[in-house]
Amino acid sequence: MANLESKTPSGPLAGKWEKHKTEIKLVNPANKRKYEVIVVGAGLAGSSCAATLAELGYRVKNFVFHDSPRRAHSIAAQGGINAAKNYQNDGDSVHRLFYDTLKGGDYRARESNVHRLAEVSVNIIDQCAAQGVPFAREYGGLLANRSFGGAQVSRTFYARGQTGQQLLLGAYSALSRMIGQGGVELHANSEMLDVVIVDGHAKGIIVRDLITGAITRHSADAVVLATGGYGNVFNLSTYARGSNATAIWRAYKRGACLANPCYTQIHPTCIPVSGDYQSKLTLMSESLRNDGRIWVPKKKEDAKKAPASIPEADRDYYLERIYPSFGNLAPRDVASRAAMRMCDEGRGVGETGLGVYLDFADAIKRLGEPAVRERYGNLFDIYHEITAENAYQNPMRIFPAVHYTMGGLWVDYNLMSNVPGLFVLGEANFSDHGANRLGASALMQGLADGYFVIPYTIGDYLAGQKPVARTAAEGTAFKAAEDNVRAMTQRLLASKGKEPVSHFHKRLGKIMWDHCGMARNRAGLEAALQKIPALREEFWANVKVPGSADTLNQSLEQAGRVADFLELGELLCRDALTREESCGGHFREEYQYPDGECKRDDQNFAHVAAWEYQGEGKTPLRNTEALNYEFTKMSVRSYK
Amino acid sequence: MVANNSTKNFSVTLRVWRQAGPDQPGRFVDYPATNLNPNMSFLEMLDVVNDELTVKGEEPIAFAHDCREGICGTCSCTINGKPHGPGKGVATCQVYLRSFKDGDTIVVEPFRARAFPLVKDLITDREAFDKIQQAGGFISVRTGAAQDANAIPVPKEDADLAMDAAACIGCGACVAACKNASAMLFVAAKVSHLGLMPQGQPERDKRVLAMVQTMDEAGFGNCTNQYECSAVCPKLISHDFIARMNRDYIGALFRSKFKPVSHASGGAG
Ligand SMILES: Cc1cc2nc3c(=O)[nH]c(=O)nc-3n(C[C@H](O)[C@H](O)[C@H](O)COP(=O)(O)OP(=O)(O)OC[C@H]3O[C@@H](n4cnc5c(N)ncnc54)[C@H](O)[C@@H]3O)c2cc1C
Ligand code: FES
């Protein structure tokens, strides 16, 4: 039974974080340089963390599998980042951002964490502006905002359609500064393949150099994982091709609990699939829903007609119809399922019938094409490149796609997992978004964790630790972990099979999408729990991994990641099966209201499910952490 | 821009640079790519070819890629002699097969430059870019030390121009396209982005001097104003930023007590 004590501070909600900061232990400035911290990942969460810890004086080693920290998947975020600045004077506040995020997550996140996130959101914008992030501005020179799904205020800051890029480059510049000064030792092209646990504490990692194949041991006083989400378990997604779950999965197999893996987010506005060669799905930022109107034909017969030939009266602007107060800005899960329902009714558009229109004709009439181009030009360009269609003249076709994972390694209020010394930040943890994440909140969370939370909370752990001797990597735990990594590499290369790794990834993705995608049910999940282990067996018997272990070998990299997805996928389905309710991104067909909305079960499921590994072939243990809402009433989430 | 290809299924020959490692000899090898669909991306075609090679027991072609939407700067192929291929304002991952015709031979090479040593096949090492950033591509502000974000208004035109420069994805196509393998557009983009923001003023001189010096030390060539760089840039970053950086550089040299290495002025020319 894992220890899932949340360590949430007592006292009034708005004062918890301040109180906590004054109560936790500190490491004095002169002692900080005696401690070494490993940070895996340099997305928004990892680079902000590595830079800030180094500024404080800790010795930081930063590992990324990318060839440069600047290439982390955070770079691809388009739309924006939320903060409760209330610069628009439209009634925003820390409390409102807290409330929107909690409600958006369908009351499945910890109140205390979400409130802290809303509190530090304002500092993030200050920090990024000071770094020179070129946020969008009004003519007077002040910061501009837009609105995003699930909110009735304009609190999203953005940098054209490239907000993630600009925020990441800001964090990367801070990280680069610390690398230049010697505070951070960067290991690029370095993939973490195991966590080393010494006497119950995380004290190091095992790494494969992706260029030379060398496997090395690295010791530290604490290990921080900021390795991103696991959405590529579905194969097709809006994630970068290289995004993977290996770091968190191997940590899980060393005892860290994996919380709520079934909470996955399907984004409503992506470019539809065009063929089976497809390698990824491209997101069209949700910000488009500020000015675009979503519709399908009212009549099935019209689905294949040219959109321009369908008169206004025959169009169904279904989000505006069903959710009048939020309209096209209904939260992602709600909007995605509505699109799916339209397609199920046979009213989906495009060649495959799996698409809905996102139409800018009204916006162009109202604002003029130049204004629309100014706001969304790069997104229209992306759409054109991929589809060869002009969205200024014809509506875009969009369809939901896997986009984000709210689940992740379980962490306490200090962002420490149940394994002491192992911290988890950003999308890799489960902490702040409950069962559904609102738009523009992931960037906020990644930077909150890295810039403003971990710099305080890691001290509380380290203060109780003696700095490890540099020879720690000689110990038996390190040797065992290294042997484990080598054995897995050998096993993959030794397989005498015939099929490339990608075939297995595609097949896993299809099982996941069909049975554990937008809508789930018992029979489907039980079927998936049969199919995935069978596919896994086939993988090990029939995969073909060419090349050797001691050079750059992309097939080998991919094989290791897919092997992990083949295990994680099963846990995801198991979690979805045991959560007998619908909430946020987890929709169980058995649990819905007559109008198709999620039916939560607060009596039985107002808890976090944190899965604990029990060994190969054994059913993992489902631990729970109760969600006790002291300050907010868990109400039925309604966007009508 | 789109050579519209009406054949649903067409074939091309890929002439690909294969090189097992930096010290191994390299050569072009031809591979047939068949059953292609014009809506397929160039990299998806490489995926399919690689799967076929794997099944045949040959080593697949190593190529760099990640986001596949033109923002991470990882992909880096020179296609038919042009970094990132035939399109304008796109990265390799945004090239679609509708730009090619049935029967074409497509030559695929890595981004070649002295400062980007070859790793394997189509992959080169662009760490030199990180080194330039580490030398000065930042504003020194400790976490937590910032004032309210609206305390310093930034004129919209300046912020927009800074954003034009900041859009750089660090792919290195500018270097690969330049006959001198110069990194001026890359460095100018960063220097201009930060130099256009009020927050970037205190370190403006120091930044440009340090970044140019590091660029020169990394083995990039001089700029002789050919502007091949901005022509292939996937974000169409303007070479005007190079002129802007040159002005900054000369001014900074003038004002500086800092002694640059002797060949640095050549690099900024
Ligand atoms: C297309 C797209 C658009 C989005 N738009 C928005 C938006 O507008 N607003 C918003 O708030 N959110 C958005 N998101 C979500 C958001 O971008 C991500 O959730 C967030 O950036 C994740 O950041 P991260 O730091 O946790 O991880 P990542 O940025 O994914 O970084 C992971 C890091 O870990 C490293 N790594 C991983 N595994 C290993 C390993 N085993 N060994 C070594 N290194 C490893 C990688 O090299 C990388 O550096 C978007 C997501 C997508 C897919
Ligand atoms: S793969 Fe990211 S820019 Fe091409």
mmCIF file of N, CA, C and O in Angstrom, chain A residues 52 55 66-68 70-71 75 85 87 126-127 129-132 137 141 143 160 165-166 172-173 176-177 240-242 277 279-280 374 385-386 451 500 502 552 554-555, chain B residues 40 44 51 60 62-63 66-69 72-74 90 94 96 98 120 130 133 137 139-140 143-144 146-150 153-154 156 160 164 166-170 193 199:
data_model
loop_
_atom_site.group_PDB
_atom_site.id
_atom_site.type_symbol
_atom_site.label_atom_id
_atom_site.label_comp_id
_atom_site.label_asym_id
_atom_site.label_seq_id
_atom_site.Cartn_x
_atom_site.Cartn_y
_atom_site.Cartn_z
ATOM 1 N N THR A 52 16.051 27.769 -12.548
ATOM 2 C CA THR A 52 15.808 28.400 -11.244
ATOM 3 C C THR A 52 16.597 27.726 -10.133
ATOM 4 O O THR A 52 17.169 28.396 -9.265
ATOM 5 N N GLU A 55 20.052 28.966 -10.378
ATOM 6 C CA GLU A 55 20.165 30.348 -9.880
ATOM 7 C C GLU A 55 20.251 30.373 -8.364
ATOM 8 O O GLU A 55 20.939 31.198 -7.768
ATOM 9 N N HIS A 66 16.232 15.162 -26.642
ATOM 10 C CA HIS A 66 16.360 16.004 -27.837
ATOM 11 C C HIS A 66 17.818 16.441 -28.037
ATOM 12 O O HIS A 66 18.614 16.372 -27.108
ATOM 13 N N ASP A 67 18.108 16.938 -29.246
ATOM 14 C CA ASP A 67 19.483 17.392 -29.469
ATOM 15 C C ASP A 67 19.718 18.766 -28.865
ATOM 16 O O ASP A 67 20.851 19.202 -28.730
ATOM 17 N N SER A 68 18.646 19.455 -28.489
ATOM 18 C CA SER A 68 18.778 20.746 -27.808
ATOM 19 C C SER A 68 17.571 20.924 -26.895
ATOM 20 O O SER A 68 16.474 20.482 -27.237
ATOM 21 N N ARG A 70 15.828 23.391 -26.580
ATOM 22 C CA ARG A 70 14.824 24.228 -27.228
ATOM 23 C C ARG A 70 13.830 23.412 -28.057
ATOM 24 O O ARG A 70 12.855 23.954 -28.560
ATOM 25 N N ARG A 71 14.093 22.126 -28.248
ATOM 26 C CA ARG A 71 13.209 21.353 -29.120
ATOM 27 C C ARG A 71 12.111 20.613 -28.363
ATOM 28 O O ARG A 71 11.342 19.869 -28.960
ATOM 29 N N ILE A 75 7.399 23.549 -27.293
ATOM 30 C CA ILE A 75 7.601 24.514 -28.373
ATOM 31 C C ILE A 75 6.369 24.603 -29.277
ATOM 32 O O ILE A 75 6.146 25.607 -29.939
ATOM 33 N N LYS A 85 -4.444 38.096 -14.160
ATOM 34 C CA LYS A 85 -3.948 39.462 -14.045
ATOM 35 C C LYS A 85 -5.087 40.476 -13.982
ATOM 36 O O LYS A 85 -4.911 41.578 -13.483
ATOM 37 N N TYR A 87 -6.032 42.326 -16.291
ATOM 38 C CA TYR A 87 -5.657 43.539 -17.027
ATOM 39 C C TYR A 87 -6.821 44.091 -17.850
ATOM 40 O O TYR A 87 -6.840 45.242 -18.221
ATOM 41 N N ASP A 126 4.810 38.122 -15.315
ATOM 42 C CA ASP A 126 5.856 39.096 -14.989
ATOM 43 C C ASP A 126 7.229 38.550 -15.372
ATOM 44 O O ASP A 126 8.036 39.238 -16.000
ATOM 45 N N GLN A 127 7.476 37.319 -14.981
ATOM 46 C CA GLN A 127 8.779 36.710 -15.238
ATOM 47 C C GLN A 127 9.062 36.633 -16.737
ATOM 48 O O GLN A 127 10.135 36.996 -17.204
ATOM 49 N N ALA A 129 7.674 38.328 -19.226
ATOM 50 C CA ALA A 129 7.828 39.654 -19.848
ATOM 51 C C ALA A 129 9.238 40.176 -19.569
ATOM 52 O O ALA A 129 9.893 40.741 -20.463
ATOM 53 N N ALA A 130 9.734 39.965 -18.361
ATOM 54 C CA ALA A 130 11.076 40.450 -18.024
ATOM 55 C C ALA A 130 12.158 39.739 -18.832
ATOM 56 O O ALA A 130 13.207 40.301 -19.121
ATOM 57 N N GLN A 131 11.888 38.492 -19.230
ATOM 58 C CA GLN A 131 12.857 37.742 -20.055
ATOM 59 C C GLN A 131 12.858 38.199 -21.497
ATOM 60 O O GLN A 131 13.648 37.736 -22.305
ATOM 61 N N GLY A 132 11.886 39.058 -21.850
ATOM 62 C CA GLY A 132 11.814 39.533 -23.224
ATOM 63 C C GLY A 132 10.886 38.730 -24.107
ATOM 64 O O GLY A 132 10.954 38.830 -25.336
ATOM 65 N N ARG A 137 0.660 42.725 -27.910
ATOM 66 C CA ARG A 137 0.407 43.994 -27.215
ATOM 67 C C ARG A 137 -0.719 44.757 -27.868
ATOM 68 O O ARG A 137 -0.969 44.618 -29.068
ATOM 69 N N GLY A 141 0.687 49.689 -25.953
ATOM 70 C CA GLY A 141 1.896 49.050 -25.442
ATOM 71 C C GLY A 141 1.662 48.077 -24.301
ATOM 72 O O GLY A 141 2.592 47.423 -23.835
ATOM 73 N N LEU A 143 -0.177 44.690 -22.419
ATOM 74 C CA LEU A 143 -0.360 43.316 -22.874
ATOM 75 C C LEU A 143 -1.786 43.056 -23.340
ATOM 76 O O LEU A 143 -2.753 43.516 -22.718
ATOM 77 N N ARG A 160 1.455 35.708 -30.857
ATOM 78 C CA ARG A 160 0.902 35.228 -32.121
ATOM 79 C C ARG A 160 0.319 33.830 -31.924
ATOM 80 O O ARG A 160 -0.321 33.573 -30.921
ATOM 81 N N GLN A 165 6.253 28.303 -28.093
ATOM 82 C CA GLN A 165 7.601 28.554 -28.589
ATOM 83 C C GLN A 165 8.241 29.712 -27.822
ATOM 84 O O GLN A 165 9.367 29.618 -27.349
ATOM 85 N N GLN A 166 7.510 30.798 -27.706
ATOM 86 C CA GLN A 166 8.115 31.976 -27.091
ATOM 87 C C GLN A 166 8.360 31.780 -25.598
ATOM 88 O O GLN A 166 9.369 32.230 -25.070
ATOM 89 N N TYR A 172 14.359 28.638 -22.036
ATOM 90 C CA TYR A 172 15.617 28.133 -22.609
ATOM 91 C C TYR A 172 16.719 29.190 -22.477
ATOM 92 O O TYR A 172 17.883 28.869 -22.237
ATOM 93 N N SER A 173 16.347 30.462 -22.610
ATOM 94 C CA SER A 173 17.371 31.505 -22.476
ATOM 95 C C SER A 173 17.860 31.549 -21.024
ATOM 96 O O SER A 173 19.058 31.693 -20.768
ATOM 97 N N SER A 176 20.023 28.547 -20.709
ATOM 98 C CA SER A 176 21.294 28.742 -21.425
ATOM 99 C C SER A 176 22.233 29.616 -20.604
ATOM 100 O O SER A 176 23.441 29.373 -20.540
ATOM 101 N N ARG A 177 21.653 30.632 -19.972
ATOM 102 C CA ARG A 177 22.466 31.521 -19.152
ATOM 103 C C ARG A 177 23.141 30.725 -18.031
ATOM 104 O O ARG A 177 24.339 30.882 -17.768
ATOM 105 N N ALA A 240 4.415 15.677 -30.510
ATOM 106 C CA ALA A 240 5.562 15.440 -31.372
ATOM 107 C C ALA A 240 5.787 13.932 -31.440
ATOM 108 O O ALA A 240 5.457 13.205 -30.503
ATOM 109 N N ARG A 241 6.354 13.458 -32.544
ATOM 110 C CA ARG A 241 6.546 12.015 -32.714
ATOM 111 C C ARG A 241 7.389 11.425 -31.597
ATOM 112 O O ARG A 241 7.219 10.286 -31.205
ATOM 113 N N GLY A 242 8.353 12.189 -31.110
ATOM 114 C CA GLY A 242 9.265 11.640 -30.107
ATOM 115 C C GLY A 242 8.720 11.629 -28.687
ATOM 116 O O GLY A 242 9.317 11.015 -27.805
ATOM 117 N N TYR A 277 -1.028 6.215 -43.725
ATOM 118 C CA TYR A 277 0.400 6.532 -43.599
ATOM 119 C C TYR A 277 0.610 7.634 -42.569
ATOM 120 O O TYR A 277 1.720 7.975 -42.206
ATOM 121 N N SER A 279 1.312 10.205 -39.769
ATOM 122 C CA SER A 279 2.212 10.042 -38.634
ATOM 123 C C SER A 279 1.833 10.918 -37.466
ATOM 124 O O SER A 279 2.253 10.675 -36.346
ATOM 125 N N LYS A 280 1.081 11.976 -37.726
ATOM 126 C CA LYS A 280 0.661 12.799 -36.590
ATOM 127 C C LYS A 280 -0.549 13.629 -36.982
ATOM 128 O O LYS A 280 -0.872 13.759 -38.153
ATOM 129 N N GLU A 374 -4.483 38.787 -39.202
ATOM 130 C CA GLU A 374 -3.585 39.226 -38.123
ATOM 131 C C GLU A 374 -3.699 38.287 -36.912
ATOM 132 O O GLU A 374 -2.717 37.926 -36.283
ATOM 133 N N GLU A 385 -1.163 24.434 -45.896
ATOM 134 C CA GLU A 385 -0.058 23.537 -46.230
ATOM 135 C C GLU A 385 -0.493 22.075 -46.199
ATOM 136 O O GLU A 385 -0.108 21.286 -47.045
ATOM 137 N N ILE A 386 -1.270 21.741 -45.183
ATOM 138 C CA ILE A 386 -1.590 20.342 -44.994
ATOM 139 C C ILE A 386 -2.701 19.881 -45.929
ATOM 140 O O ILE A 386 -2.650 18.786 -46.474
ATOM 141 N N TYR A 451 9.161 27.349 -12.149
ATOM 142 C CA TYR A 451 9.703 28.625 -11.656
ATOM 143 C C TYR A 451 9.348 28.872 -10.187
ATOM 144 O O TYR A 451 10.125 29.440 -9.445
ATOM 145 N N PRO A 500 8.295 -4.089 -38.444
ATOM 146 C CA PRO A 500 8.855 -2.876 -37.859
ATOM 147 C C PRO A 500 8.035 -2.409 -36.648
ATOM 148 O O PRO A 500 6.840 -2.708 -36.531
ATOM 149 N N SER A 502 6.794 0.347 -35.909
ATOM 150 C CA SER A 502 5.646 1.233 -36.181
ATOM 151 C C SER A 502 4.337 0.455 -36.339
ATOM 152 O O SER A 502 3.273 0.945 -35.990
ATOM 153 N N LEU A 552 24.003 5.495 -33.039
ATOM 154 C CA LEU A 552 22.682 6.091 -33.133
ATOM 155 C C LEU A 552 21.760 5.068 -33.795
ATOM 156 O O LEU A 552 22.072 4.549 -34.858
ATOM 157 N N GLN A 554 17.704 4.780 -34.282
ATOM 158 C CA GLN A 554 16.357 5.300 -34.027
ATOM 159 C C GLN A 554 15.330 4.186 -33.881
ATOM 160 O O GLN A 554 14.340 4.348 -33.169
ATOM 161 N N SER A 555 15.557 3.052 -34.545
ATOM 162 C CA SER A 555 14.617 1.938 -34.403
ATOM 163 C C SER A 555 14.626 1.415 -32.975
ATOM 164 O O SER A 555 13.588 1.088 -32.409
ATOM 165 N N MET B 40 0.409 12.923 -48.643
ATOM 166 C CA MET B 40 1.394 12.408 -47.697
ATOM 167 C C MET B 40 2.483 13.453 -47.499
ATOM 168 O O MET B 40 2.823 14.173 -48.442
ATOM 169 N N GLU B 44 6.588 11.400 -43.997
ATOM 170 C CA GLU B 44 5.791 10.160 -43.969
ATOM 171 C C GLU B 44 6.269 9.204 -45.054
ATOM 172 O O GLU B 44 6.279 7.983 -44.858
ATOM 173 N N ASP B 51 10.294 1.605 -43.120
ATOM 174 C CA ASP B 51 9.650 0.349 -42.719
ATOM 175 C C ASP B 51 9.955 -0.743 -43.744
ATOM 176 O O ASP B 51 10.199 -1.899 -43.376
ATOM 177 N N PRO B 60 17.469 1.332 -41.623
ATOM 178 C CA PRO B 60 16.690 2.463 -42.102
ATOM 179 C C PRO B 60 17.526 3.748 -42.178
ATOM 180 O O PRO B 60 18.593 3.827 -41.580
ATOM 181 N N ALA B 62 18.593 7.278 -41.197
ATOM 182 C CA ALA B 62 18.456 8.122 -39.997
ATOM 183 C C ALA B 62 18.141 9.550 -40.435
ATOM 184 O O ALA B 62 18.840 10.123 -41.267
ATOM 185 N N PHE B 63 17.054 10.079 -39.927
ATOM 186 C CA PHE B 63 16.739 11.491 -40.202
ATOM 187 C C PHE B 63 16.150 12.127 -38.950
ATOM 188 O O PHE B 63 15.508 11.462 -38.141
ATOM 189 N N ASP B 66 10.737 15.774 -35.223
ATOM 190 C CA ASP B 66 9.987 15.588 -33.981
ATOM 191 C C ASP B 66 8.567 16.120 -34.108
ATOM 192 O O ASP B 66 7.636 15.340 -34.275
ATOM 193 N N CYS B 67 8.404 17.449 -34.094
ATOM 194 C CA CYS B 67 7.036 17.978 -34.003
ATOM 195 C C CYS B 67 6.210 17.707 -35.253
ATOM 196 O O CYS B 67 5.004 17.580 -35.203
ATOM 197 N N ARG B 68 6.874 17.678 -36.386
ATOM 198 C CA ARG B 68 6.217 17.500 -37.679
ATOM 199 C C ARG B 68 5.171 18.566 -37.945
ATOM 200 O O ARG B 68 4.147 18.320 -38.589
ATOM 201 N N GLU B 69 5.387 19.739 -37.413
ATOM 202 C CA GLU B 69 4.530 20.849 -37.785
ATOM 203 C C GLU B 69 5.297 22.156 -37.906
ATOM 204 O O GLU B 69 4.723 23.232 -37.785
ATOM 205 N N CYS B 72 9.601 22.903 -34.150
ATOM 206 C CA CYS B 72 10.665 22.511 -33.210
ATOM 207 C C CYS B 72 12.049 22.700 -33.802
ATOM 208 O O CYS B 72 13.036 22.755 -33.074
ATOM 209 N N GLY B 73 12.124 22.783 -35.148
ATOM 210 C CA GLY B 73 13.423 23.005 -35.782
ATOM 211 C C GLY B 73 14.296 21.766 -35.853
ATOM 212 O O GLY B 73 15.481 21.859 -36.126
ATOM 213 N N THR B 74 13.735 20.601 -35.611
ATOM 214 C CA THR B 74 14.553 19.383 -35.631
ATOM 215 C C THR B 74 14.820 18.902 -37.054
ATOM 216 O O THR B 74 15.943 18.532 -37.387
ATOM 217 N N VAL B 90 8.520 27.016 -45.277
ATOM 218 C CA VAL B 90 8.175 25.762 -44.603
ATOM 219 C C VAL B 90 9.437 24.984 -44.235
ATOM 220 O O VAL B 90 10.482 25.166 -44.847
ATOM 221 N N GLN B 94 7.046 20.003 -43.346
ATOM 222 C CA GLN B 94 5.836 20.594 -43.923
ATOM 223 C C GLN B 94 5.822 20.497 -45.440
ATOM 224 O O GLN B 94 5.016 21.152 -46.099
ATOM 225 N N TYR B 96 4.888 18.509 -48.630
ATOM 226 C CA TYR B 96 3.934 17.454 -48.998
ATOM 227 C C TYR B 96 4.242 16.953 -50.390
ATOM 228 O O TYR B 96 4.814 17.664 -51.212
ATOM 229 N N ARG B 98 2.546 16.543 -52.880
ATOM 230 C CA ARG B 98 1.949 17.217 -54.026
ATOM 231 C C ARG B 98 2.923 18.186 -54.695
ATOM 232 O O ARG B 98 2.657 18.675 -55.778
ATOM 233 N N LYS B 120 25.002 11.060 -38.581
ATOM 234 C CA LYS B 120 24.695 9.828 -39.317
ATOM 235 C C LYS B 120 23.693 10.178 -40.423
ATOM 236 O O LYS B 120 22.745 10.941 -40.169
ATOM 237 N N ASP B 130 23.420 26.214 -29.772
ATOM 238 C CA ASP B 130 23.195 26.323 -28.317
ATOM 239 C C ASP B 130 24.323 27.108 -27.651
ATOM 240 O O ASP B 130 24.100 27.905 -26.748
ATOM 241 N N GLN B 133 23.819 30.766 -27.989
ATOM 242 C CA GLN B 133 22.793 31.251 -27.056
ATOM 243 C C GLN B 133 23.365 31.376 -25.641
ATOM 244 O O GLN B 133 23.073 32.322 -24.915
ATOM 245 N N GLY B 137 22.550 34.953 -25.408
ATOM 246 C CA GLY B 137 21.190 35.030 -25.951
ATOM 247 C C GLY B 137 20.125 35.060 -24.876
ATOM 248 O O GLY B 137 19.214 34.238 -24.897
ATOM 249 N N ILE B 139 18.235 37.623 -21.385
ATOM 250 C CA ILE B 139 18.180 38.806 -20.532
ATOM 251 C C ILE B 139 18.389 38.277 -19.124
ATOM 252 O O ILE B 139 17.711 37.337 -18.702
ATOM 253 N N SER B 140 19.332 38.838 -18.408
ATOM 254 C CA SER B 140 19.653 38.281 -17.091
ATOM 255 C C SER B 140 18.613 38.718 -16.065
ATOM 256 O O SER B 140 18.696 39.813 -15.530
ATOM 257 N N THR B 143 14.681 34.317 -11.515
ATOM 258 C CA THR B 143 13.285 34.010 -11.253
ATOM 259 C C THR B 143 12.837 34.727 -9.990
ATOM 260 O O THR B 143 13.516 34.665 -8.962
ATOM 261 N N GLY B 144 11.697 35.405 -10.097
ATOM 262 C CA GLY B 144 11.142 36.068 -8.923
ATOM 263 C C GLY B 144 11.528 37.530 -8.823
ATOM 264 O O GLY B 144 10.961 38.272 -8.031
ATOM 265 N N ALA B 146 11.143 39.836 -11.115
ATOM 266 C CA ALA B 146 10.507 40.676 -12.133
ATOM 267 C C ALA B 146 9.458 41.613 -11.524
ATOM 268 O O ALA B 146 8.795 41.277 -10.558
ATOM 269 N N GLN B 147 9.296 42.774 -12.131
ATOM 270 C CA GLN B 147 8.223 43.690 -11.733
ATOM 271 C C GLN B 147 6.960 43.361 -12.528
ATOM 272 O O GLN B 147 6.975 42.492 -13.401
ATOM 273 N N ASP B 148 5.879 44.079 -12.258
ATOM 274 C CA ASP B 148 4.630 43.799 -12.950
ATOM 275 C C ASP B 148 4.814 43.924 -14.468
ATOM 276 O O ASP B 148 5.443 44.869 -14.962
ATOM 277 N N ALA B 149 4.241 42.978 -15.177
ATOM 278 C CA ALA B 149 4.487 42.884 -16.619
ATOM 279 C C ALA B 149 4.032 44.134 -17.377
ATOM 280 O O ALA B 149 4.600 44.467 -18.413
ATOM 281 N N ASN B 150 3.024 44.829 -16.872
ATOM 282 C CA ASN B 150 2.560 46.020 -17.578
ATOM 283 C C ASN B 150 3.281 47.289 -17.134
ATOM 284 O O ASN B 150 2.946 48.377 -17.587
ATOM 285 N N PRO B 153 5.499 49.442 -20.745
ATOM 286 C CA PRO B 153 4.769 49.247 -21.998
ATOM 287 C C PRO B 153 5.758 49.067 -23.149
ATOM 288 O O PRO B 153 6.846 49.630 -23.115
ATOM 289 N N VAL B 154 5.390 48.246 -24.102
ATOM 290 C CA VAL B 154 6.238 48.049 -25.280
ATOM 291 C C VAL B 154 5.404 48.448 -26.494
ATOM 292 O O VAL B 154 4.328 47.869 -26.701
ATOM 293 N N LYS B 156 3.494 48.521 -29.774
ATOM 294 C CA LYS B 156 3.054 47.341 -30.509
ATOM 295 C C LYS B 156 3.971 47.034 -31.692
ATOM 296 O O LYS B 156 4.308 45.880 -31.942
ATOM 297 N N ASP B 160 5.839 43.581 -32.244
ATOM 298 C CA ASP B 160 5.582 42.787 -33.450
ATOM 299 C C ASP B 160 6.869 42.479 -34.206
ATOM 300 O O ASP B 160 7.085 41.354 -34.665
ATOM 301 N N ASP B 164 8.672 38.930 -35.007
ATOM 302 C CA ASP B 164 9.121 38.452 -36.326
ATOM 303 C C ASP B 164 10.489 37.785 -36.202
ATOM 304 O O ASP B 164 10.737 36.732 -36.787
ATOM 305 N N ALA B 166 11.868 36.698 -33.334
ATOM 306 C CA ALA B 166 11.848 35.613 -32.342
ATOM 307 C C ALA B 166 11.242 34.336 -32.898
ATOM 308 O O ALA B 166 11.339 33.278 -32.285
ATOM 309 N N ALA B 167 10.604 34.414 -34.065
ATOM 310 C CA ALA B 167 9.957 33.236 -34.646
ATOM 311 C C ALA B 167 10.966 32.178 -35.100
ATOM 312 O O ALA B 167 10.583 31.063 -35.443
ATOM 313 N N CYS B 168 12.249 32.517 -35.100
ATOM 314 C CA CYS B 168 13.303 31.576 -35.519
ATOM 315 C C CYS B 168 13.157 30.242 -34.804
ATOM 316 O O CYS B 168 12.972 30.194 -33.589
ATOM 317 N N ILE B 169 13.254 29.135 -35.563
ATOM 318 C CA ILE B 169 13.116 27.807 -34.943
ATOM 319 C C ILE B 169 14.478 27.117 -34.758
ATOM 320 O O ILE B 169 14.531 25.962 -34.338
ATOM 321 N N GLY B 170 15.552 27.828 -35.080
ATOM 322 C CA GLY B 170 16.878 27.256 -34.798
ATOM 323 C C GLY B 170 17.190 25.999 -35.581
ATOM 324 O O GLY B 170 17.863 25.099 -35.080
ATOM 325 N N HIS B 193 15.651 40.333 -31.682
ATOM 326 C CA HIS B 193 14.498 40.093 -30.815
ATOM 327 C C HIS B 193 14.727 40.747 -29.452
ATOM 328 O O HIS B 193 13.916 41.547 -28.982
ATOM 329 N N GLN B 199 13.314 45.597 -22.255
ATOM 330 C CA GLN B 199 13.956 44.772 -21.226
ATOM 331 C C GLN B 199 15.357 44.335 -21.646
ATOM 332 O O GLN B 199 16.181 43.960 -20.816
#
